[in-house]
Amino acid sequence: MPSPMFRLVLAVSVFPISLVAPALASDVQVGPRPAFLVSKMADGPLREKLAACASDPVARTQFSIGHRGAPLQFPEHTRESYEAAARMGAGIIECDVTFTSDRELVCRHAQDDLHTTTNILATPLAEKCTRGFTPAAEGGDASAECRASDITLDEFLSLTGKMDAADRTAETVEDYMKGTAGWRTDLYAAAGGTVMTHTQSIELIRALGAKFTPELKAPVVEMPYDGFTQADYAQKLIGEYREAGIPASDVWPQSFNLDDVLYWIENEPEFGRQAVFLDGRAGGAGLDPARPETFSPSMTELKALGVNYIAPPMWMLMTVEDGEIVPSAYARAAREAGLDIIAWSFERSGPLNAGGGWYYQSVSDVIDNDGQMYEVLDMLAQDVGISGMFSDWPATVSYYASCMGLE
């Protein structure tokens, strides 16, 4: 008989939207990955605690946030990816929001990523791309640029999602559309992911029993776009939740653009209370999380503006002291200012045996194996006190959160 640690089975929902039922606590299935990660941990109280939860049912929790669904293995921002995230216990699921040429909102991570996240280059719609496919040549990479704003909503819905990847050495469109990282998979992308409008994502996520965190993506087209202003864009996002009858308490709208967050706070205060400022300032402006006093606006100024949630990449929240991973000065400043913190993104770096990559850059000197994922998550949850963690594979976070009793 298999040990309880390995009795967890991954269930992939393949039902049409009309047959999708909410995943109750007893329905959450996280597969073998949490047990695998626990098995790689160093001996100690945390490993013992997580191992002891192996035979317990995993509860859905808002601490576990599906980052674009479950894109470690499913095409991001597709119905299949959202369903997988819900089955793995994600209590909140993200739709990144951009718009088509007819100004309709759709779920895509960027306005200009259709060439890497969908099959558009293999369809007649490739002729509408901002820049068509250019093969690799001596001294240059293969390239393309296809925007949601290059096509209409109906044309967008004719596409299928694929794993976000491109082979920059390709000489053909077929090869360019490959390139999925070896630690991901094309297994579930083979049949093509079902792309979704923002309103379709609302209905699906509601049917799955989860809550919502839409991100208003920065347009790559000049705004106003055909009379569509940035304020119109921000308002339209909220309007689609209002039209669907979704209470503001179930929605955490996000943006890297502080002006979007402030717009919601001023014009949609019910939704603005949970608006999330995605803080990319350390990456974009090169600011140092060890010196949060150099950030402008400061943490206290953000709070005074009505911002209640801040969400930096996870590396900004941690540092190394005496060989141990501990909260960064940035994390301490955010908590002292009374800001709730959400972190991103777990399970997005691949294997950690080489330092963990971009998301672990502030602690890479002490990262050398996958078991340390749970050490990092535990520090962020218990010592930093984050309210939630985005993950490309929500099962990993759901298992931890359920074991620790996090809501």
GROMACS .gro file of C-alpha atoms in nm:
model
  407
    1MET     CA    1   0.000   0.000   0.000
    2PRO     CA    2   0.139   0.345  -0.084
    3SER     CA    3   0.224   0.570   0.207
    4PRO     CA    4  -0.024   0.849   0.294
    5MET     CA    5   0.231   1.103   0.165
    6PHE     CA    6   0.169   0.983  -0.189
    7ARG     CA    7  -0.207   0.930  -0.182
    8LEU     CA    8  -0.272   1.279  -0.314
    9VAL     CA    9  -0.386   1.258  -0.675
   10LEU     CA   10  -0.386   1.536  -0.932
   11ALA     CA   11  -0.723   1.571  -1.100
   12VAL     CA   12  -0.736   1.768  -1.423
   13SER     CA   13  -1.076   1.908  -1.508
   14VAL     CA   14  -1.168   1.862  -1.871
   15PHE     CA   15  -1.538   1.929  -1.838
   16PRO     CA   16  -1.713   2.199  -2.038
   17ILE     CA   17  -1.785   2.514  -1.844
   18SER     CA   18  -2.149   2.420  -1.789
   19LEU     CA   19  -2.043   2.106  -1.602
   20VAL     CA   20  -1.783   2.265  -1.377
   21ALA     CA   21  -1.873   2.246  -1.010
   22PRO     CA   22  -1.702   2.431  -0.724
   23ALA     CA   23  -1.414   2.240  -0.568
   24LEU     CA   24  -1.511   2.180  -0.209
   25ALA     CA   25  -1.250   2.115   0.058
   26SER     CA   26  -1.288   1.741   0.009
   27ASP     CA   27  -1.240   1.784  -0.368
   28VAL     CA   28  -0.906   1.964  -0.357
   29GLN     CA   29  -0.636   1.744  -0.509
   30VAL     CA   30  -0.272   1.847  -0.506
   31GLY     CA   31  -0.092   1.551  -0.657
   32PRO     CA   32   0.255   1.423  -0.563
   33ARG     CA   33   0.448   1.751  -0.587
   34PRO     CA   34   0.403   1.874  -0.228
   35ALA     CA   35   0.521   1.536  -0.098
   36PHE     CA   36   0.816   1.546  -0.336
   37LEU     CA   37   0.921   1.889  -0.209
   38VAL     CA   38   0.880   1.782   0.154
   39SER     CA   39   1.100   1.479   0.085
   40LYS     CA   40   1.378   1.713  -0.031
   41MET     CA   41   1.368   1.930   0.282
   42ALA     CA   42   1.632   1.925   0.552
   43ASP     CA   43   1.530   1.747   0.871
   44GLY     CA   44   1.363   1.971   1.123
   45PRO     CA   45   1.030   2.086   1.272
   46LEU     CA   46   0.897   2.235   0.946
   47ARG     CA   47   0.955   1.915   0.752
   48GLU     CA   48   0.795   1.712   1.032
   49LYS     CA   49   0.492   1.942   1.040
   50LEU     CA   50   0.438   1.930   0.663
   51ALA     CA   51   0.493   1.554   0.646
   52ALA     CA   52   0.238   1.500   0.923
   53CYS     CA   53  -0.030   1.668   0.710
   54ALA     CA   54   0.010   1.418   0.426
   55SER     CA   55  -0.302   1.220   0.507
   56ASP     CA   56  -0.518   1.523   0.582
   57PRO     CA   57  -0.760   1.668   0.327
   58VAL     CA   58  -0.636   1.992   0.172
   59ALA     CA   59  -0.867   2.290   0.217
   60ARG     CA   60  -0.915   2.566  -0.034
   61THR     CA   61  -0.753   2.886   0.088
   62GLN     CA   62  -0.733   3.247  -0.028
   63PHE     CA   63  -0.366   3.237   0.067
   64SER     CA   64  -0.315   3.026  -0.247
   65ILE     CA   65  -0.352   3.241  -0.559
   66GLY     CA   66  -0.350   3.092  -0.908
   67HIS     CA   67  -0.096   3.302  -1.103
   68ARG     CA   68  -0.246   3.305  -1.455
   69GLY     CA   69  -0.415   2.981  -1.351
   70ALA     CA   70  -0.166   2.694  -1.329
   71PRO     CA   71   0.088   2.776  -1.603
   72LEU     CA   72   0.363   2.546  -1.478
   73GLN     CA   73   0.190   2.282  -1.693
   74PHE     CA   74  -0.121   2.438  -1.849
   75PRO     CA   75  -0.136   2.720  -2.107
   76GLU     CA   76  -0.175   3.039  -1.905
   77HIS     CA   77  -0.502   3.230  -1.895
   78THR     CA   78  -0.702   2.946  -2.044
   79ARG     CA   79  -1.012   2.773  -1.913
   80GLU     CA   80  -0.810   2.458  -1.855
   81SER     CA   81  -0.548   2.646  -1.654
   82TYR     CA   82  -0.809   2.812  -1.434
   83GLU     CA   83  -0.988   2.483  -1.372
   84ALA     CA   84  -0.661   2.316  -1.274
   85ALA     CA   85  -0.582   2.600  -1.031
   86ALA     CA   86  -0.920   2.563  -0.863
   87ARG     CA   87  -0.880   2.185  -0.835
   88MET     CA   88  -0.548   2.247  -0.660
   89GLY     CA   89  -0.711   2.462  -0.394
   90ALA     CA   90  -0.648   2.815  -0.522
   91GLY     CA   91  -0.902   3.036  -0.347
   92ILE     CA   92  -0.822   3.331  -0.575
   93ILE     CA   93  -0.745   3.311  -0.948
   94GLU     CA   94  -0.587   3.578  -1.166
   95CYS     CA   95  -0.698   3.709  -1.504
   96ASP     CA   96  -0.447   3.954  -1.646
   97VAL     CA   97  -0.657   4.197  -1.848
   98THR     CA   98  -0.579   4.363  -2.180
   99PHE     CA   99  -0.797   4.470  -2.474
  100THR     CA  100  -0.860   4.386  -2.839
  101SER     CA  101  -0.891   4.622  -3.136
  102ASP     CA  102  -1.261   4.665  -3.059
  103ARG     CA  103  -1.173   4.755  -2.697
  104GLU     CA  104  -1.305   4.435  -2.542
  105LEU     CA  105  -1.130   4.294  -2.234
  106VAL     CA  106  -0.956   3.958  -2.259
  107CYS     CA  107  -0.727   3.751  -2.037
  108ARG     CA  108  -0.364   3.780  -2.149
  109HIS     CA  109  -0.048   3.853  -1.953
  110ALA     CA  110   0.049   4.127  -2.197
  111GLN     CA  111  -0.114   4.306  -2.486
  112ASP     CA  112   0.174   4.197  -2.710
  113ASP     CA  113   0.223   3.828  -2.623
  114LEU     CA  114  -0.007   3.644  -2.863
  115HIS     CA  115   0.292   3.520  -3.067
  116THR     CA  116   0.426   3.330  -2.764
  117THR     CA  117   0.105   3.233  -2.581
  118THR     CA  118  -0.130   3.136  -2.866
  119ASN     CA  119  -0.124   2.969  -3.208
  120ILE     CA  120  -0.178   3.296  -3.396
  121LEU     CA  121   0.136   3.259  -3.609
  122ALA     CA  122   0.000   2.933  -3.749
  123THR     CA  123  -0.329   3.095  -3.853
  124PRO     CA  124  -0.433   3.347  -4.120
  125LEU     CA  125  -0.450   3.608  -3.843
  126ALA     CA  126  -0.071   3.619  -3.851
  127GLU     CA  127  -0.112   3.867  -4.136
  128LYS     CA  128  -0.263   4.113  -3.888
  129CYS     CA  129   0.029   4.099  -3.643
  130THR     CA  130   0.218   4.419  -3.572
  131ARG     CA  131   0.531   4.238  -3.688
  132GLY     CA  132   0.515   3.900  -3.855
  133PHE     CA  133   0.757   3.616  -3.806
  134THR     CA  134   1.121   3.685  -3.891
  135PRO     CA  135   1.345   3.377  -3.888
  136ALA     CA  136   1.672   3.363  -3.703
  137ALA     CA  137   1.969   3.470  -3.908
  138GLU     CA  138   2.337   3.515  -3.841
  139GLY     CA  139   2.366   3.774  -3.568
  140GLY     CA  140   1.993   3.797  -3.498
  141ASP     CA  141   1.718   3.607  -3.315
  142ALA     CA  142   1.388   3.492  -3.457
  143SER     CA  143   1.113   3.737  -3.369
  144ALA     CA  144   0.747   3.833  -3.403
  145GLU     CA  145   0.500   4.065  -3.231
  146CYS     CA  146   0.130   3.993  -3.223
  147ARG     CA  147  -0.095   4.208  -3.007
  148ALA     CA  148  -0.445   4.155  -2.877
  149SER     CA  149  -0.512   4.502  -3.016
  150ASP     CA  150  -0.419   4.376  -3.364
  151ILE     CA  151  -0.738   4.168  -3.380
  152THR     CA  152  -1.105   4.182  -3.284
  153LEU     CA  153  -1.265   3.997  -2.996
  154ASP     CA  154  -1.417   3.736  -3.230
  155GLU     CA  155  -1.078   3.682  -3.390
  156PHE     CA  156  -0.915   3.647  -3.049
  157LEU     CA  157  -1.165   3.380  -2.949
  158SER     CA  158  -1.073   3.177  -3.259
  159LEU     CA  159  -0.721   3.125  -3.120
  160THR     CA  160  -0.600   2.850  -2.891
  161GLY     CA  161  -0.361   2.893  -2.602
  162LYS     CA  162  -0.020   2.729  -2.583
  163MET     CA  163   0.260   2.730  -2.330
  164ASP     CA  164   0.426   3.072  -2.319
  165ALA     CA  165   0.748   3.008  -2.507
  166ALA     CA  166   0.940   3.078  -2.827
  167ASP     CA  167   1.255   2.934  -2.980
  168ARG     CA  168   1.465   3.237  -3.069
  169THR     CA  169   1.695   3.023  -3.285
  170ALA     CA  170   1.409   2.906  -3.509
  171GLU     CA  171   1.411   2.938  -3.884
  172THR     CA  172   1.046   2.838  -3.925
  173VAL     CA  173   0.720   2.941  -3.762
  174GLU     CA  174   0.662   2.583  -3.650
  175ASP     CA  175   0.991   2.571  -3.462
  176TYR     CA  176   0.950   2.925  -3.324
  177MET     CA  177   0.626   2.824  -3.157
  178LYS     CA  178   0.812   2.559  -2.960
  179GLY     CA  179   1.070   2.632  -2.694
  180THR     CA  180   0.881   2.526  -2.379
  181ALA     CA  181   1.126   2.498  -2.088
  182GLY     CA  182   1.227   2.143  -2.002
  183TRP     CA  183   1.087   2.171  -1.651
  184ARG     CA  184   0.743   2.257  -1.789
  185THR     CA  185   0.540   2.043  -2.029
  186ASP     CA  186   0.342   2.060  -2.351
  187LEU     CA  187   0.133   1.762  -2.243
  188TYR     CA  188  -0.181   1.961  -2.163
  189ALA     CA  189  -0.124   2.216  -2.438
  190ALA     CA  190  -0.135   1.958  -2.716
  191ALA     CA  191  -0.512   1.988  -2.757
  192GLY     CA  192  -0.498   2.369  -2.738
  193GLY     CA  193  -0.604   2.583  -2.444
  194THR     CA  194  -0.936   2.767  -2.449
  195VAL     CA  195  -0.870   3.142  -2.446
  196MET     CA  196  -1.113   3.358  -2.251
  197THR     CA  197  -1.263   3.702  -2.232
  198HIS     CA  198  -1.254   3.878  -1.898
  199THR     CA  199  -1.629   3.830  -1.856
  200GLN     CA  200  -1.598   3.459  -1.935
  201SER     CA  201  -1.325   3.430  -1.672
  202ILE     CA  202  -1.555   3.591  -1.416
  203GLU     CA  203  -1.829   3.338  -1.482
  204LEU     CA  204  -1.589   3.044  -1.478
  205ILE     CA  205  -1.403   3.146  -1.163
  206ARG     CA  206  -1.735   3.208  -0.988
  207ALA     CA  207  -1.856   2.864  -1.097
  208LEU     CA  208  -1.535   2.715  -0.959
  209GLY     CA  209  -1.606   2.873  -0.620
  210ALA     CA  210  -1.297   3.096  -0.624
  211LYS     CA  211  -1.245   3.471  -0.599
  212PHE     CA  212  -1.084   3.720  -0.834
  213THR     CA  213  -0.766   3.919  -0.880
  214PRO     CA  214  -0.767   4.086  -1.223
  215GLU     CA  215  -0.457   4.277  -1.325
  216LEU     CA  216  -0.493   4.579  -1.552
  217LYS     CA  217  -0.200   4.536  -1.790
  218ALA     CA  218  -0.010   4.833  -1.929
  219PRO     CA  219  -0.116   4.898  -2.290
  220VAL     CA  220   0.153   4.888  -2.557
  221VAL     CA  221  -0.061   5.104  -2.783
  222GLU     CA  222  -0.074   5.479  -2.732
  223MET     CA  223  -0.357   5.588  -2.506
  224PRO     CA  224  -0.622   5.710  -2.562
  225TYR     CA  225  -0.675   5.427  -2.809
  226ASP     CA  226  -0.953   5.513  -3.053
  227GLY     CA  227  -1.102   5.735  -2.779
  228PHE     CA  228  -1.051   5.469  -2.510
  229THR     CA  229  -0.868   5.638  -2.222
  230GLN     CA  230  -0.673   5.480  -1.938
  231ALA     CA  231  -0.954   5.578  -1.703
  232ASP     CA  232  -1.207   5.413  -1.935
  233TYR     CA  233  -0.992   5.100  -1.931
  234ALA     CA  234  -0.967   5.093  -1.551
  235GLN     CA  235  -1.340   5.160  -1.517
  236LYS     CA  236  -1.438   4.894  -1.769
  237LEU     CA  237  -1.254   4.631  -1.567
  238ILE     CA  238  -1.451   4.713  -1.252
  239GLY     CA  239  -1.772   4.752  -1.451
  240GLU     CA  240  -1.760   4.392  -1.567
  241TYR     CA  241  -1.760   4.273  -1.204
  242ARG     CA  242  -2.048   4.503  -1.123
  243GLU     CA  243  -2.244   4.376  -1.424
  244ALA     CA  244  -2.182   4.017  -1.313
  245GLY     CA  245  -2.305   4.093  -0.960
  246ILE     CA  246  -1.970   4.013  -0.798
  247PRO     CA  247  -1.930   4.178  -0.455
  248ALA     CA  248  -1.630   4.406  -0.419
  249SER     CA  249  -1.512   4.199  -0.123
  250ASP     CA  250  -1.441   3.911  -0.364
  251VAL     CA  251  -1.218   4.115  -0.597
  252TRP     CA  252  -0.857   4.231  -0.560
  253PRO     CA  253  -0.793   4.448  -0.870
  254GLN     CA  254  -0.421   4.498  -0.937
  255SER     CA  255  -0.191   4.721  -1.138
  256PHE     CA  256   0.178   4.813  -1.161
  257ASN     CA  257   0.053   5.162  -1.247
  258LEU     CA  258  -0.013   5.341  -0.919
  259ASP     CA  259  -0.246   5.582  -1.099
  260ASP     CA  260  -0.479   5.291  -1.180
  261VAL     CA  261  -0.491   5.193  -0.814
  262LEU     CA  262  -0.558   5.553  -0.710
  263TYR     CA  263  -0.831   5.577  -0.975
  264TRP     CA  264  -1.011   5.280  -0.819
  265ILE     CA  265  -0.965   5.420  -0.468
  266GLU     CA  266  -1.120   5.751  -0.572
  267ASN     CA  267  -1.388   5.639  -0.819
  268GLU     CA  268  -1.473   5.287  -0.706
  269PRO     CA  269  -1.398   5.299  -0.332
  270GLU     CA  270  -1.564   4.964  -0.256
  271PHE     CA  271  -1.328   4.793  -0.499
  272GLY     CA  272  -1.047   5.036  -0.422
  273ARG     CA  273  -1.024   4.912  -0.062
  274GLN     CA  274  -0.877   4.588  -0.196
  275ALA     CA  275  -0.685   4.736  -0.489
  276VAL     CA  276  -0.331   4.599  -0.506
  277PHE     CA  277  -0.029   4.807  -0.600
  278LEU     CA  278   0.207   4.571  -0.780
  279ASP     CA  279   0.547   4.706  -0.685
  280GLY     CA  280   0.805   4.654  -0.956
  281ARG     CA  281   1.011   4.957  -0.862
  282ALA     CA  282   1.319   4.762  -0.754
  283GLY     CA  283   1.335   4.588  -1.090
  284GLY     CA  284   1.230   4.880  -1.307
  285ALA     CA  285   1.402   5.167  -1.129
  286GLY     CA  286   1.684   4.967  -0.975
  287LEU     CA  287   1.591   5.059  -0.618
  288ASP     CA  288   1.733   4.854  -0.332
  289PRO     CA  289   1.487   4.671  -0.099
  290ALA     CA  290   1.753   4.708   0.171
  291ARG     CA  291   1.685   5.084   0.156
  292PRO     CA  292   1.306   5.122   0.147
  293GLU     CA  293   1.343   5.488   0.245
  294THR     CA  294   1.456   5.555  -0.114
  295PHE     CA  295   1.122   5.437  -0.257
  296SER     CA  296   0.880   5.711  -0.358
  297PRO     CA  297   0.602   5.715  -0.262
  298SER     CA  298   0.715   5.560   0.065
  299MET     CA  299   0.521   5.290   0.244
  300THR     CA  300   0.360   5.541   0.479
  301GLU     CA  301   0.276   5.770   0.187
  302LEU     CA  302   0.111   5.482   0.000
  303LYS     CA  303  -0.098   5.403   0.307
  304ALA     CA  304  -0.197   5.769   0.338
  305LEU     CA  305  -0.311   5.763  -0.026
  306GLY     CA  306  -0.554   5.482   0.062
  307VAL     CA  307  -0.347   5.188  -0.064
  308ASN     CA  308  -0.400   4.885   0.159
  309TYR     CA  309  -0.225   4.610  -0.041
  310ILE     CA  310   0.124   4.603  -0.187
  311ALA     CA  311   0.258   4.315  -0.394
  312PRO     CA  312   0.630   4.296  -0.475
  313PRO     CA  313   0.816   4.000  -0.626
  314MET     CA  314   0.910   3.758  -0.350
  315TRP     CA  315   1.284   3.830  -0.373
  316MET     CA  316   1.221   4.185  -0.249
  317LEU     CA  317   1.077   4.051   0.075
  318MET     CA  318   1.376   3.847   0.188
  319THR     CA  319   1.747   3.869   0.251
  320VAL     CA  320   2.021   3.663   0.412
  321GLU     CA  321   2.164   3.733   0.758
  322ASP     CA  322   2.415   3.498   0.921
  323GLY     CA  323   2.334   3.234   0.663
  324GLU     CA  324   1.959   3.245   0.733
  325ILE     CA  325   1.675   3.372   0.513
  326VAL     CA  326   1.500   3.656   0.695
  327PRO     CA  327   1.259   3.943   0.614
  328SER     CA  328   1.411   4.230   0.419
  329ALA     CA  329   1.406   4.592   0.529
  330TYR     CA  330   1.144   4.648   0.258
  331ALA     CA  331   0.918   4.382   0.411
  332ARG     CA  332   0.955   4.529   0.759
  333ALA     CA  333   0.878   4.880   0.632
  334ALA     CA  334   0.563   4.764   0.454
  335ARG     CA  335   0.433   4.590   0.765
  336GLU     CA  336   0.518   4.886   0.989
  337ALA     CA  337   0.316   5.110   0.757
  338GLY     CA  338   0.014   4.881   0.796
  339LEU     CA  339   0.017   4.747   0.440
  340ASP     CA  340  -0.101   4.396   0.363
  341ILE     CA  341   0.157   4.213   0.151
  342ILE     CA  342   0.098   3.969  -0.133
  343ALA     CA  343   0.399   3.802  -0.299
  344TRP     CA  344   0.471   3.667  -0.647
  345SER     CA  345   0.543   3.413  -0.788
  346PHE     CA  346   0.604   3.064  -0.656
  347GLU     CA  347   0.690   2.770  -0.884
  348ARG     CA  348   0.807   3.002  -1.162
  349SER     CA  349   1.182   2.951  -1.138
  350GLY     CA  350   1.224   2.585  -1.225
  351PRO     CA  351   1.458   2.366  -1.018
  352LEU     CA  352   1.641   2.552  -0.742
  353ASN     CA  353   1.971   2.363  -0.755
  354ALA     CA  354   2.140   2.659  -0.922
  355GLY     CA  355   2.025   2.936  -0.688
  356GLY     CA  356   1.663   2.969  -0.793
  357GLY     CA  357   1.692   3.234  -1.063
  358TRP     CA  358   1.528   3.577  -1.068
  359TYR     CA  359   1.266   3.513  -0.799
  360TYR     CA  360   1.528   3.403  -0.546
  361GLN     CA  361   1.801   3.651  -0.643
  362SER     CA  362   1.825   3.810  -0.298
  363VAL     CA  363   1.889   3.473  -0.128
  364SER     CA  364   2.057   3.278  -0.408
  365ASP     CA  365   2.376   3.228  -0.205
  366VAL     CA  366   2.191   2.990   0.029
  367ILE     CA  367   1.953   2.823  -0.222
  368ASP     CA  368   2.061   2.489  -0.366
  369ASN     CA  369   1.765   2.247  -0.369
  370ASP     CA  370   1.391   2.230  -0.428
  371GLY     CA  371   1.311   2.145  -0.068
  372GLN     CA  372   1.399   2.501   0.028
  373MET     CA  373   1.083   2.623  -0.147
  374TYR     CA  374   0.888   2.544   0.168
  375GLU     CA  375   1.149   2.707   0.389
  376VAL     CA  376   1.111   3.028   0.187
  377LEU     CA  377   0.732   3.007   0.188
  378ASP     CA  378   0.725   2.948   0.562
  379MET     CA  379   0.948   3.250   0.627
  380LEU     CA  380   0.729   3.470   0.406
  381ALA     CA  381   0.410   3.346   0.571
  382GLN     CA  382   0.522   3.339   0.933
  383ASP     CA  383   0.792   3.607   0.959
  384VAL     CA  384   0.693   3.856   0.689
  385GLY     CA  385   0.323   3.782   0.734
  386ILE     CA  386   0.217   3.786   0.370
  387SER     CA  387  -0.158   3.761   0.303
  388GLY     CA  388  -0.121   3.545  -0.006
  389MET     CA  389   0.118   3.391  -0.254
  390PHE     CA  390   0.078   3.375  -0.631
  391SER     CA  391   0.191   3.042  -0.770
  392ASP     CA  392   0.227   2.885  -1.113
  393TRP     CA  393   0.134   2.554  -0.947
  394PRO     CA  394  -0.114   2.633  -0.669
  395ALA     CA  395  -0.100   2.281  -0.523
  396THR     CA  396   0.235   2.360  -0.362
  397VAL     CA  397   0.103   2.666  -0.179
  398SER     CA  398  -0.240   2.515  -0.106
  399TYR     CA  399  -0.080   2.219   0.071
  400TYR     CA  400   0.132   2.445   0.291
  401ALA     CA  401  -0.151   2.688   0.368
  402SER     CA  402  -0.397   2.411   0.454
  403CYS     CA  403  -0.144   2.237   0.675
  404MET     CA  404  -0.070   2.561   0.860
  405GLY     CA  405  -0.436   2.660   0.889
  406LEU     CA  406  -0.403   2.975   0.680
  407GLU     CA  407  -0.728   3.108   0.538
   0.00000   0.00000   0.00000
